PDB file of C-alpha atoms in Angstrom:
ATOM      1  CA  UNK A 253      15.934 -11.431   1.771  1.00  0.00           C
ATOM      2  CA  UNK A 254      12.846 -12.805   0.064  1.00  0.00           C
ATOM      3  CA  UNK A 255      12.284 -12.596  -3.678  1.00  0.00           C
ATOM      4  CA  UNK A 256       9.665  -9.889  -3.164  1.00  0.00           C
ATOM      5  CA  UNK A 257      12.036  -7.796  -1.006  1.00  0.00           C
ATOM      6  CA  UNK A 258      14.731  -8.266  -3.651  1.00  0.00           C
ATOM      7  CA  UNK A 259      12.375  -6.911  -6.323  1.00  0.00           C
ATOM      8  CA  UNK A 260      11.406  -3.951  -4.087  1.00  0.00           C
ATOM      9  CA  UNK A 261      15.071  -2.998  -3.538  1.00  0.00           C
ATOM     10  CA  UNK A 262      15.857  -3.035  -7.268  1.00  0.00           C
ATOM     11  CA  UNK A 263      12.617  -1.232  -8.115  1.00  0.00           C
ATOM     12  CA  UNK A 264      13.423   1.571  -5.632  1.00  0.00           C
ATOM     13  CA  UNK A 265      16.953   1.805  -7.014  1.00  0.00           C
ATOM     14  CA  UNK A 266      15.599   2.090 -10.541  1.00  0.00           C
ATOM     15  CA  UNK A 267      13.141   4.834  -9.559  1.00  0.00           C
ATOM     16  CA  UNK A 268      15.656   6.833  -7.503  1.00  0.00           C
ATOM     17  CA  UNK A 269      18.216   6.784 -10.325  1.00  0.00           C
ATOM     18  CA  UNK A 270      15.748   8.670 -12.558  1.00  0.00           C
ATOM     19  CA  UNK A 271      15.781  11.755 -10.348  1.00  0.00           C
ATOM     20  CA  UNK A 272      19.426  11.349  -9.298  1.00  0.00           C
ATOM     21  CA  UNK A 273      20.900  11.769 -12.767  1.00  0.00           C
ATOM     22  CA  UNK A 274      17.883  13.314 -14.527  1.00  0.00           C
ATOM     23  CA  UNK A 275      18.617  14.293 -18.103  1.00  0.00           C
ATOM     24  CA  UNK A 276      22.321  14.752 -17.388  1.00  0.00           C
ATOM     25  CA  UNK A 277      23.879  11.380 -18.175  1.00  0.00           C
ATOM     26  CA  UNK A 278      27.414  12.708 -18.429  1.00  0.00           C
ATOM     27  CA  UNK A 279      30.371  10.931 -16.837  1.00  0.00           C
ATOM     28  CA  UNK A 280      30.870  14.027 -14.654  1.00  0.00           C
ATOM     29  CA  UNK A 281      27.352  13.892 -13.248  1.00  0.00           C
ATOM     30  CA  UNK A 282      27.422  10.118 -12.670  1.00  0.00           C
ATOM     31  CA  UNK A 283      30.861  10.317 -11.027  1.00  0.00           C
ATOM     32  CA  UNK A 284      29.664  13.094  -8.720  1.00  0.00           C
ATOM     33  CA  UNK A 285      26.539  11.079  -7.857  1.00  0.00           C
ATOM     34  CA  UNK A 286      28.638   8.026  -6.955  1.00  0.00           C
ATOM     35  CA  UNK A 287      30.998  10.165  -4.837  1.00  0.00           C
ATOM     36  CA  UNK A 288      28.021  11.806  -3.096  1.00  0.00           C
ATOM     37  CA  UNK A 289      26.538   8.394  -2.227  1.00  0.00           C
ATOM     38  CA  UNK A 290      29.948   7.201  -0.997  1.00  0.00           C
ATOM     39  CA  UNK A 291      30.325  10.303   1.186  1.00  0.00           C
ATOM     40  CA  UNK A 292      26.804   9.811   2.526  1.00  0.00           C
ATOM     41  CA  UNK A 293      27.705   6.258   3.545  1.00  0.00           C
ATOM     42  CA  UNK A 294      30.939   7.451   5.143  1.00  0.00           C
ATOM     43  CA  UNK A 295      29.162  10.234   7.033  1.00  0.00           C
ATOM     44  CA  UNK A 296      26.461   7.933   8.402  1.00  0.00           C
ATOM     45  CA  UNK A 297      29.099   5.360   9.459  1.00  0.00           C
ATOM     46  CA  UNK A 298      30.971   8.148  11.289  1.00  0.00           C
ATOM     47  CA  UNK A 299      27.774   9.411  12.954  1.00  0.00           C
ATOM     48  CA  UNK A 300      26.899   5.868  14.078  1.00  0.00           C
ATOM     49  CA  UNK A 301      30.361   5.393  15.587  1.00  0.00           C
ATOM     50  CA  UNK A 302      29.923   8.621  17.581  1.00  0.00           C
ATOM     51  CA  UNK A 303      26.386   8.108  18.809  1.00  0.00           C
ATOM     52  CA  UNK A 304      24.636   4.828  19.704  1.00  0.00           C
ATOM     53  CA  UNK A 305      21.318   6.701  19.387  1.00  0.00           C
ATOM     54  CA  UNK A 306      22.023   7.559  15.721  1.00  0.00           C
ATOM     55  CA  UNK A 307      23.048   3.933  15.218  1.00  0.00           C
ATOM     56  CA  UNK A 308      19.721   2.814  16.644  1.00  0.00           C
ATOM     57  CA  UNK A 309      17.806   5.226  14.409  1.00  0.00           C
ATOM     58  CA  UNK A 310      19.659   4.197  11.238  1.00  0.00           C
ATOM     59  CA  UNK A 311      20.122   0.466  11.862  1.00  0.00           C
ATOM     60  CA  UNK A 312      17.460  -0.329  14.453  1.00  0.00           C
ATOM     61  CA  UNK A 313      18.009  -2.206  17.675  1.00  0.00           C
ATOM     62  CA  UNK A 314      18.174  -5.973  18.311  1.00  0.00           C
ATOM     63  CA  UNK A 315      14.920  -7.342  19.674  1.00  0.00           C
ATOM     64  CA  UNK A 316      14.314 -10.428  21.776  1.00  0.00           C
ATOM     65  CA  UNK A 317      11.527 -12.545  20.287  1.00  0.00           C
ATOM     66  CA  UNK A 318      11.803 -15.513  22.636  1.00  0.00           C
ATOM     67  CA  UNK A 319      13.098 -14.979  26.156  1.00  0.00           C
ATOM     68  CA  UNK A 320      13.579 -18.018  28.455  1.00  0.00           C
ATOM     69  CA  UNK A 321      11.427 -20.023  26.061  1.00  0.00           C
ATOM     70  CA  UNK A 322       8.585 -17.463  26.186  1.00  0.00           C
ATOM     71  CA  UNK A 323       7.238 -15.567  23.177  1.00  0.00           C
ATOM     72  CA  UNK A 324       7.602 -11.802  23.456  1.00  0.00           C
ATOM     73  CA  UNK A 325       4.222 -10.900  22.018  1.00  0.00           C
ATOM     74  CA  UNK A 326       4.867  -7.155  21.773  1.00  0.00           C
ATOM     75  CA  UNK A 327       7.955  -7.688  19.620  1.00  0.00           C
ATOM     76  CA  UNK A 328       6.358 -10.427  17.488  1.00  0.00           C
ATOM     77  CA  UNK A 329       3.350  -8.206  16.731  1.00  0.00           C
ATOM     78  CA  UNK A 330       5.375  -5.019  16.327  1.00  0.00           C
ATOM     79  CA  UNK A 331       7.806  -6.565  13.866  1.00  0.00           C
ATOM     80  CA  UNK A 332       5.096  -8.614  12.102  1.00  0.00           C
ATOM     81  CA  UNK A 333       7.077 -11.832  12.434  1.00  0.00           C
ATOM     82  CA  UNK A 334       5.528 -15.077  11.209  1.00  0.00           C
ATOM     83  CA  UNK A 335       6.156 -18.422  12.945  1.00  0.00           C
ATOM     84  CA  UNK A 336       7.618 -19.691   9.656  1.00  0.00           C
ATOM     85  CA  UNK A 337      10.391 -17.076   9.875  1.00  0.00           C
ATOM     86  CA  UNK A 338      11.423 -18.313  13.301  1.00  0.00           C
ATOM     87  CA  UNK A 339      11.168 -21.970  12.306  1.00  0.00           C
ATOM     88  CA  UNK A 340      13.492 -21.301   9.368  1.00  0.00           C
ATOM     89  CA  UNK A 341      15.992 -19.573  11.675  1.00  0.00           C
ATOM     90  CA  UNK A 342      15.759 -22.476  14.129  1.00  0.00           C
ATOM     91  CA  UNK A 343      16.570 -24.971  11.367  1.00  0.00           C
ATOM     92  CA  UNK A 344      19.591 -22.882  10.393  1.00  0.00           C
ATOM     93  CA  UNK A 345      20.805 -23.185  14.003  1.00  0.00           C
ATOM     94  CA  UNK A 346      20.215 -26.981  13.942  1.00  0.00           C
ATOM     95  CA  UNK A 347      17.245 -26.646  16.290  1.00  0.00           C
ATOM     96  CA  UNK A 348      14.418 -28.862  15.104  1.00  0.00           C
ATOM     97  CA  UNK A 349      11.638 -27.697  17.445  1.00  0.00           C
ATOM     98  CA  UNK A 350      10.610 -24.155  18.369  1.00  0.00           C
ATOM     99  CA  UNK A 351       9.950 -25.258  21.951  1.00  0.00           C
ATOM    100  CA  UNK A 352      13.681 -26.094  22.262  1.00  0.00           C
ATOM    101  CA  UNK A 353      14.589 -22.428  21.750  1.00  0.00           C
ATOM    102  CA  UNK A 354      15.803 -20.575  24.825  1.00  0.00           C
ATOM    103  CA  UNK A 355      16.441 -17.216  23.159  1.00  0.00           C
ATOM    104  CA  UNK A 356      15.603 -15.944  19.694  1.00  0.00           C
ATOM    105  CA  UNK A 357      16.849 -12.499  18.766  1.00  0.00           C
ATOM    106  CA  UNK A 358      15.902 -10.428  15.754  1.00  0.00           C
ATOM    107  CA  UNK A 359      19.183  -8.777  14.774  1.00  0.00           C
ATOM    108  CA  UNK A 360      19.587  -5.321  13.252  1.00  0.00           C
ATOM    109  CA  UNK A 361      20.290  -6.795   9.796  1.00  0.00           C
ATOM    110  CA  UNK A 362      17.023  -8.760   9.881  1.00  0.00           C
ATOM    111  CA  UNK A 363      18.652 -12.123  10.677  1.00  0.00           C
ATOM    112  CA  UNK A 364      17.241 -14.169  13.537  1.00  0.00           C
ATOM    113  CA  UNK A 365      19.783 -15.589  16.008  1.00  0.00           C
ATOM    114  CA  UNK A 366      18.609 -18.703  17.830  1.00  0.00           C
ATOM    115  CA  UNK A 367      20.020 -20.077  21.096  1.00  0.00           C
ATOM    116  CA  UNK A 368      18.751 -23.540  22.046  1.00  0.00           C
ATOM    117  CA  UNK A 369      17.945 -24.549  25.606  1.00  0.00           C
ATOM    118  CA  UNK A 370      20.911 -26.104  27.347  1.00  0.00           C
ATOM    119  CA  UNK A 371      19.111 -29.432  27.840  1.00  0.00           C
ATOM    120  CA  UNK A 372      17.741 -29.535  24.286  1.00  0.00           C
TER     121      UNK A 372
ATOM    122  CA  UNK B  26      29.031   1.821  20.326  1.00  0.00           C
ATOM    123  CA  UNK B  27      31.456   4.742  20.386  1.00  0.00           C
ATOM    124  CA  UNK B  28      35.212   4.682  19.722  1.00  0.00           C
ATOM    125  CA  UNK B  29      35.910   4.693  23.480  1.00  0.00           C
ATOM    126  CA  UNK B  30      34.651   1.096  23.579  1.00  0.00           C
ATOM    127  CA  UNK B  31      37.781  -0.018  21.726  1.00  0.00           C
ATOM    128  CA  UNK B  32      40.078   1.588  24.316  1.00  0.00           C
ATOM    129  CA  UNK B  33      38.686  -0.374  27.270  1.00  0.00           C
ATOM    130  CA  UNK B  34      39.225  -4.117  27.925  1.00  0.00           C
ATOM    131  CA  UNK B  35      37.265  -6.477  25.678  1.00  0.00           C
ATOM    132  CA  UNK B  36      33.910  -6.969  27.389  1.00  0.00           C
ATOM    133  CA  UNK B  37      30.226  -6.608  26.649  1.00  0.00           C
ATOM    134  CA  UNK B  38      29.130  -2.991  26.564  1.00  0.00           C
ATOM    135  CA  UNK B  39      25.468  -3.566  25.762  1.00  0.00           C
ATOM    136  CA  UNK B  40      22.755  -4.648  28.228  1.00  0.00           C
ATOM    137  CA  UNK B  41      22.362  -8.417  28.624  1.00  0.00           C
ATOM    138  CA  UNK B  42      19.216 -10.443  28.208  1.00  0.00           C
ATOM    139  CA  UNK B  43      19.804 -13.485  30.365  1.00  0.00           C
ATOM    140  CA  UNK B  44      23.299 -14.649  29.439  1.00  0.00           C
ATOM    141  CA  UNK B  45      23.217 -13.031  26.012  1.00  0.00           C
ATOM    142  CA  UNK B  46      24.548  -9.518  25.383  1.00  0.00           C
ATOM    143  CA  UNK B  47      21.789  -8.310  23.080  1.00  0.00           C
ATOM    144  CA  UNK B  48      21.632  -4.558  23.608  1.00  0.00           C
ATOM    145  CA  UNK B  49      17.867  -4.523  23.271  1.00  0.00           C
ATOM    146  CA  UNK B  50      16.290  -1.120  23.797  1.00  0.00           C
ATOM    147  CA  UNK B  51      12.573  -1.794  23.951  1.00  0.00           C
ATOM    148  CA  UNK B  52      11.714   1.761  25.006  1.00  0.00           C
ATOM    149  CA  UNK B  53      13.445   3.122  21.909  1.00  0.00           C
ATOM    150  CA  UNK B  54      11.692   0.488  19.781  1.00  0.00           C
ATOM    151  CA  UNK B  55       8.283   1.472  21.175  1.00  0.00           C
ATOM    152  CA  UNK B  56       9.014   5.123  20.331  1.00  0.00           C
ATOM    153  CA  UNK B  57      10.149   4.009  16.876  1.00  0.00           C
ATOM    154  CA  UNK B  58       6.927   2.061  16.284  1.00  0.00           C
ATOM    155  CA  UNK B  59       4.917   5.180  17.238  1.00  0.00           C
ATOM    156  CA  UNK B  60       7.064   7.254  14.867  1.00  0.00           C
ATOM    157  CA  UNK B  61       6.593   4.644  12.123  1.00  0.00           C
ATOM    158  CA  UNK B  62       2.809   4.759  12.509  1.00  0.00           C
ATOM    159  CA  UNK B  63       2.900   8.549  12.131  1.00  0.00           C
ATOM    160  CA  UNK B  64       5.167   8.339   9.107  1.00  0.00           C
ATOM    161  CA  UNK B  65       2.952   5.761   7.368  1.00  0.00           C
ATOM    162  CA  UNK B  66      -0.101   7.984   7.923  1.00  0.00           C
ATOM    163  CA  UNK B  67       1.890  10.913   6.498  1.00  0.00           C
ATOM    164  CA  UNK B  68       2.934   8.795   3.494  1.00  0.00           C
ATOM    165  CA  UNK B  69      -0.678   7.768   2.915  1.00  0.00           C
ATOM    166  CA  UNK B  70      -1.814  11.413   3.000  1.00  0.00           C
ATOM    167  CA  UNK B  71       1.049  12.281   0.643  1.00  0.00           C
ATOM    168  CA  UNK B  72      -0.108   9.600  -1.790  1.00  0.00           C
ATOM    169  CA  UNK B  73      -3.737  10.759  -1.616  1.00  0.00           C
ATOM    170  CA  UNK B  74      -2.617  14.373  -2.205  1.00  0.00           C
ATOM    171  CA  UNK B  75      -0.579  13.189  -5.178  1.00  0.00           C
ATOM    172  CA  UNK B  76      -3.494  11.223  -6.626  1.00  0.00           C
ATOM    173  CA  UNK B  77      -5.727  14.296  -6.242  1.00  0.00           C
ATOM    174  CA  UNK B  78      -3.164  16.359  -8.105  1.00  0.00           C
ATOM    175  CA  UNK B  79      -1.689  18.533  -5.335  1.00  0.00           C
ATOM    176  CA  UNK B  80       1.720  17.848  -6.855  1.00  0.00           C
ATOM    177  CA  UNK B  81       0.575  18.197 -10.457  1.00  0.00           C
ATOM    178  CA  UNK B  82      -1.074  16.007 -13.087  1.00  0.00           C
ATOM    179  CA  UNK B  83      -4.413  15.540 -11.349  1.00  0.00           C
ATOM    180  CA  UNK B  84      -7.823  17.004 -10.602  1.00  0.00           C
ATOM    181  CA  UNK B  85      -6.536  19.751  -8.263  1.00  0.00           C
ATOM    182  CA  UNK B  86      -3.834  20.765 -10.740  1.00  0.00           C
ATOM    183  CA  UNK B  87      -6.205  21.442 -13.638  1.00  0.00           C
ATOM    184  CA  UNK B  88      -7.258  25.052 -14.063  1.00  0.00           C
ATOM    185  CA  UNK B  89      -9.589  26.931 -16.379  1.00  0.00           C
ATOM    186  CA  UNK B  90      -9.650  30.672 -16.957  1.00  0.00           C
ATOM    187  CA  UNK B  91     -11.904  32.819 -19.146  1.00  0.00           C
ATOM    188  CA  UNK B  92     -11.397  36.465 -19.970  1.00  0.00           C
ATOM    189  CA  UNK B  93     -14.222  38.877 -19.178  1.00  0.00           C
ATOM    190  CA  UNK B  94     -15.047  39.540 -22.832  1.00  0.00           C
ATOM    191  CA  UNK B  95     -15.312  35.781 -23.591  1.00  0.00           C
ATOM    192  CA  UNK B  96     -12.756  36.015 -26.393  1.00  0.00           C
ATOM    193  CA  UNK B  97     -10.417  33.487 -24.838  1.00  0.00           C
ATOM    194  CA  UNK B  98     -10.656  30.601 -22.446  1.00  0.00           C
ATOM    195  CA  UNK B  99      -7.660  28.740 -21.181  1.00  0.00           C
ATOM    196  CA  UNK B 100      -7.118  25.175 -19.952  1.00  0.00           C
ATOM    197  CA  UNK B 101      -3.831  24.723 -18.134  1.00  0.00           C
ATOM    198  CA  UNK B 102      -2.235  23.111 -15.117  1.00  0.00           C
ATOM    199  CA  UNK B 103      -1.787  25.450 -12.153  1.00  0.00           C
ATOM    200  CA  UNK B 104       0.665  22.943 -10.670  1.00  0.00           C
ATOM    201  CA  UNK B 105       3.324  21.636 -13.018  1.00  0.00           C
ATOM    202  CA  UNK B 106       6.178  19.206 -12.491  1.00  0.00           C
ATOM    203  CA  UNK B 107       9.713  20.062 -13.525  1.00  0.00           C
ATOM    204  CA  UNK B 108      10.854  18.267 -16.684  1.00  0.00           C
ATOM    205  CA  UNK B 109       7.366  16.869 -17.233  1.00  0.00           C
ATOM    206  CA  UNK B 110       5.431  17.856 -20.374  1.00  0.00           C
ATOM    207  CA  UNK B 111       1.981  19.422 -20.247  1.00  0.00           C
ATOM    208  CA  UNK B 112      -0.367  21.178 -22.636  1.00  0.00           C
ATOM    209  CA  UNK B 113      -1.906  24.631 -22.323  1.00  0.00           C
ATOM    210  CA  UNK B 114      -4.981  24.889 -24.533  1.00  0.00           C
ATOM    211  CA  UNK B 115      -6.333  28.202 -25.807  1.00  0.00           C
ATOM    212  CA  UNK B 116      -9.974  28.280 -26.923  1.00  0.00           C
ATOM    213  CA  UNK B 117     -10.768  31.336 -29.011  1.00  0.00           C
ATOM    214  CA  UNK B 118     -14.245  32.895 -28.985  1.00  0.00           C
ATOM    215  CA  UNK B 119     -16.051  34.459 -31.932  1.00  0.00           C
ATOM    216  CA  UNK B 120     -14.866  37.966 -30.989  1.00  0.00           C
ATOM    217  CA  UNK B 121     -11.240  36.820 -31.095  1.00  0.00           C
ATOM    218  CA  UNK B 122     -11.400  36.198 -34.832  1.00  0.00           C
ATOM    219  CA  UNK B 123     -10.995  39.485 -36.646  1.00  0.00           C
ATOM    220  CA  UNK B 124     -10.521  39.626 -40.431  1.00  0.00           C
ATOM    221  CA  UNK B 125      -9.755  35.905 -40.523  1.00  0.00           C
ATOM    222  CA  UNK B 126      -6.971  36.263 -38.003  1.00  0.00           C
ATOM    223  CA  UNK B 127      -6.440  35.596 -34.284  1.00  0.00           C
ATOM    224  CA  UNK B 128      -3.735  37.559 -32.541  1.00  0.00           C
ATOM    225  CA  UNK B 129      -2.719  36.282 -29.135  1.00  0.00           C
ATOM    226  CA  UNK B 130      -0.098  37.727 -26.810  1.00  0.00           C
ATOM    227  CA  UNK B 131       1.784  35.241 -24.611  1.00  0.00           C
ATOM    228  CA  UNK B 132       4.005  36.600 -21.838  1.00  0.00           C
ATOM    229  CA  UNK B 133       7.687  35.712 -21.468  1.00  0.00           C
ATOM    230  CA  UNK B 134       7.012  33.459 -18.433  1.00  0.00           C
ATOM    231  CA  UNK B 135       5.305  30.905 -20.661  1.00  0.00           C
ATOM    232  CA  UNK B 136       8.179  30.926 -23.118  1.00  0.00           C
ATOM    233  CA  UNK B 137      11.131  30.684 -20.708  1.00  0.00           C
ATOM    234  CA  UNK B 138      10.368  29.463 -17.140  1.00  0.00           C
ATOM    235  CA  UNK B 139       7.428  27.287 -18.197  1.00  0.00           C
ATOM    236  CA  UNK B 140       9.430  26.065 -21.200  1.00  0.00           C
ATOM    237  CA  UNK B 141       7.135  26.446 -24.235  1.00  0.00           C
ATOM    238  CA  UNK B 142       8.407  23.771 -26.618  1.00  0.00           C
ATOM    239  CA  UNK B 143       6.083  24.267 -29.571  1.00  0.00           C
ATOM    240  CA  UNK B 144       2.787  25.861 -30.473  1.00  0.00           C
ATOM    241  CA  UNK B 145       0.208  24.062 -32.529  1.00  0.00           C
ATOM    242  CA  UNK B 146      -0.999  24.936 -35.149  1.00  0.00           C
ATOM    243  CA  UNK B 147       2.024  26.744 -36.531  1.00  0.00           C
ATOM    244  CA  UNK B 148       1.288  30.518 -36.325  1.00  0.00           C
ATOM    245  CA  UNK B 149       1.489  32.607 -39.457  1.00  0.00           C
ATOM    246  CA  UNK B 150       3.805  34.999 -37.676  1.00  0.00           C
ATOM    247  CA  UNK B 151       5.446  35.594 -34.320  1.00  0.00           C
ATOM    248  CA  UNK B 152       6.242  39.085 -33.103  1.00  0.00           C
ATOM    249  CA  UNK B 153       8.402  39.771 -30.095  1.00  0.00           C
ATOM    250  CA  UNK B 154       7.891  42.742 -27.782  1.00  0.00           C
ATOM    251  CA  UNK B 155       6.056  44.012 -24.676  1.00  0.00           C
ATOM    252  CA  UNK B 156       7.596  41.254 -22.583  1.00  0.00           C
ATOM    253  CA  UNK B 157       6.386  38.352 -24.638  1.00  0.00           C
ATOM    254  CA  UNK B 158       5.471  37.037 -28.073  1.00  0.00           C
ATOM    255  CA  UNK B 159       2.394  37.831 -30.157  1.00  0.00           C
ATOM    256  CA  UNK B 160       1.317  34.945 -32.365  1.00  0.00           C
ATOM    257  CA  UNK B 161      -0.959  35.425 -35.356  1.00  0.00           C
ATOM    258  CA  UNK B 162      -3.082  32.516 -36.603  1.00  0.00           C
ATOM    259  CA  UNK B 163      -5.317  32.261 -39.637  1.00  0.00           C
ATOM    260  CA  UNK B 164      -8.841  31.404 -38.432  1.00  0.00           C
ATOM    261  CA  UNK B 165     -12.371  30.938 -39.771  1.00  0.00           C
ATOM    262  CA  UNK B 166     -15.171  30.186 -37.257  1.00  0.00           C
ATOM    263  CA  UNK B 167     -15.229  28.940 -33.661  1.00  0.00           C
ATOM    264  CA  UNK B 168     -14.603  26.455 -32.177  1.00  0.00           C
ATOM    265  CA  UNK B 169     -10.952  27.353 -32.694  1.00  0.00           C
ATOM    266  CA  UNK B 170      -8.160  26.158 -30.435  1.00  0.00           C
ATOM    267  CA  UNK B 171      -4.388  26.340 -30.217  1.00  0.00           C
ATOM    268  CA  UNK B 172      -2.089  24.336 -27.976  1.00  0.00           C
ATOM    269  CA  UNK B 173       1.181  25.257 -26.314  1.00  0.00           C
ATOM    270  CA  UNK B 174       3.358  22.333 -25.223  1.00  0.00           C
ATOM    271  CA  UNK B 175       5.146  23.181 -21.973  1.00  0.00           C
ATOM    272  CA  UNK B 176       8.164  21.593 -20.324  1.00  0.00           C
ATOM    273  CA  UNK B 177       9.295  23.557 -17.240  1.00  0.00           C
ATOM    274  CA  UNK B 178      12.947  23.032 -16.367  1.00  0.00           C
ATOM    275  CA  UNK B 179      13.123  24.294 -12.778  1.00  0.00           C
ATOM    276  CA  UNK B 180      10.841  24.446  -9.746  1.00  0.00           C
ATOM    277  CA  UNK B 181       9.336  27.801  -8.796  1.00  0.00           C
ATOM    278  CA  UNK B 182       6.224  29.971  -8.964  1.00  0.00           C
ATOM    279  CA  UNK B 183       5.482  31.896 -12.153  1.00  0.00           C
ATOM    280  CA  UNK B 184       2.893  34.501 -13.071  1.00  0.00           C
ATOM    281  CA  UNK B 185       1.830  34.636 -16.717  1.00  0.00           C
ATOM    282  CA  UNK B 186      -0.441  36.698 -18.933  1.00  0.00           C
ATOM    283  CA  UNK B 187      -2.257  35.776 -22.143  1.00  0.00           C
ATOM    284  CA  UNK B 188      -4.376  38.194 -24.118  1.00  0.00           C
ATOM    285  CA  UNK B 189      -6.228  38.049 -27.388  1.00  0.00           C
ATOM    286  CA  UNK B 190      -6.352  41.227 -29.482  1.00  0.00           C
ATOM    287  CA  UNK B 191      -9.605  42.984 -28.599  1.00  0.00           C
ATOM    288  CA  UNK B 192     -10.075  40.992 -25.383  1.00  0.00           C
ATOM    289  CA  UNK B 193      -9.222  41.255 -21.719  1.00  0.00           C
ATOM    290  CA  UNK B 194      -5.969  39.747 -20.423  1.00  0.00           C
ATOM    291  CA  UNK B 195      -5.973  36.483 -18.511  1.00  0.00           C
ATOM    292  CA  UNK B 196      -3.536  36.427 -15.623  1.00  0.00           C
ATOM    293  CA  UNK B 197      -2.605  33.146 -14.053  1.00  0.00           C
ATOM    294  CA  UNK B 198      -0.096  31.557 -11.724  1.00  0.00           C
ATOM    295  CA  UNK B 199       1.694  28.269 -12.178  1.00  0.00           C
ATOM    296  CA  UNK B 200       3.694  26.537  -9.483  1.00  0.00           C
ATOM    297  CA  UNK B 201       6.348  24.152 -10.751  1.00  0.00           C
ATOM    298  CA  UNK B 202       7.165  21.426  -8.220  1.00  0.00           C
ATOM    299  CA  UNK B 203      10.441  19.424  -8.330  1.00  0.00           C
TER     300      UNK B 203
END
């Protein structure tokens, strides 16, 4: 997560909390809000375990960015990926050159998995 | 992946890309991108509507009403936001001032659902009855104005009435959005 994304997440949390608790800052209200969020998480986890389609809607689907050493232009454009993002992922996987990548997969959590070519 | 996957032998259940079990669903992703485009357009329209005041506190939300006998004109917000303060301004005409006094009737909807917090200036007297409150102010010459600070608590639509003694009533509607 970049610094900007980090700021966005906290900013959204700060804004949402205003309407979640409103003027009622009692322990009762805050406890109920926490329980409601916990139940929401539990319910979505249950729904995802029952239906792969719900899982895809809530978490997304993995996407292949490089297949057999070839860029998948549709995915790269659709997900607005920059070459720097892939280069960083390649370095994490001890791959020093992008052309040595056999497969690069954008995972559902935003991480990029890199598989080097066998002869690289 | 459903629970049944854990009952079968350990093996890949998602489609493979080459040797890698990725589970890519490009058709779903294309549909999702189309959905995303629609949602972003909707969000943009929502933001424009908000800036224009469709959800209160903007150009579309501001309203002005004048009674037929020109004794009272009213500036208010026809769209209010719950738990957000606003001001309703009453401009009294020359005919509203009788014997150095202005008497104005404000219906119950302004007091309760629209949450009248205070009225400025302080009226000389307040009289309850007829489904509202009649305020009496000491007055000299126009321009003469009074302000009612509002703070609606709950969303909903409310019809109100304001009338100056000797004038025609002004009926208005206020929608309180969450």
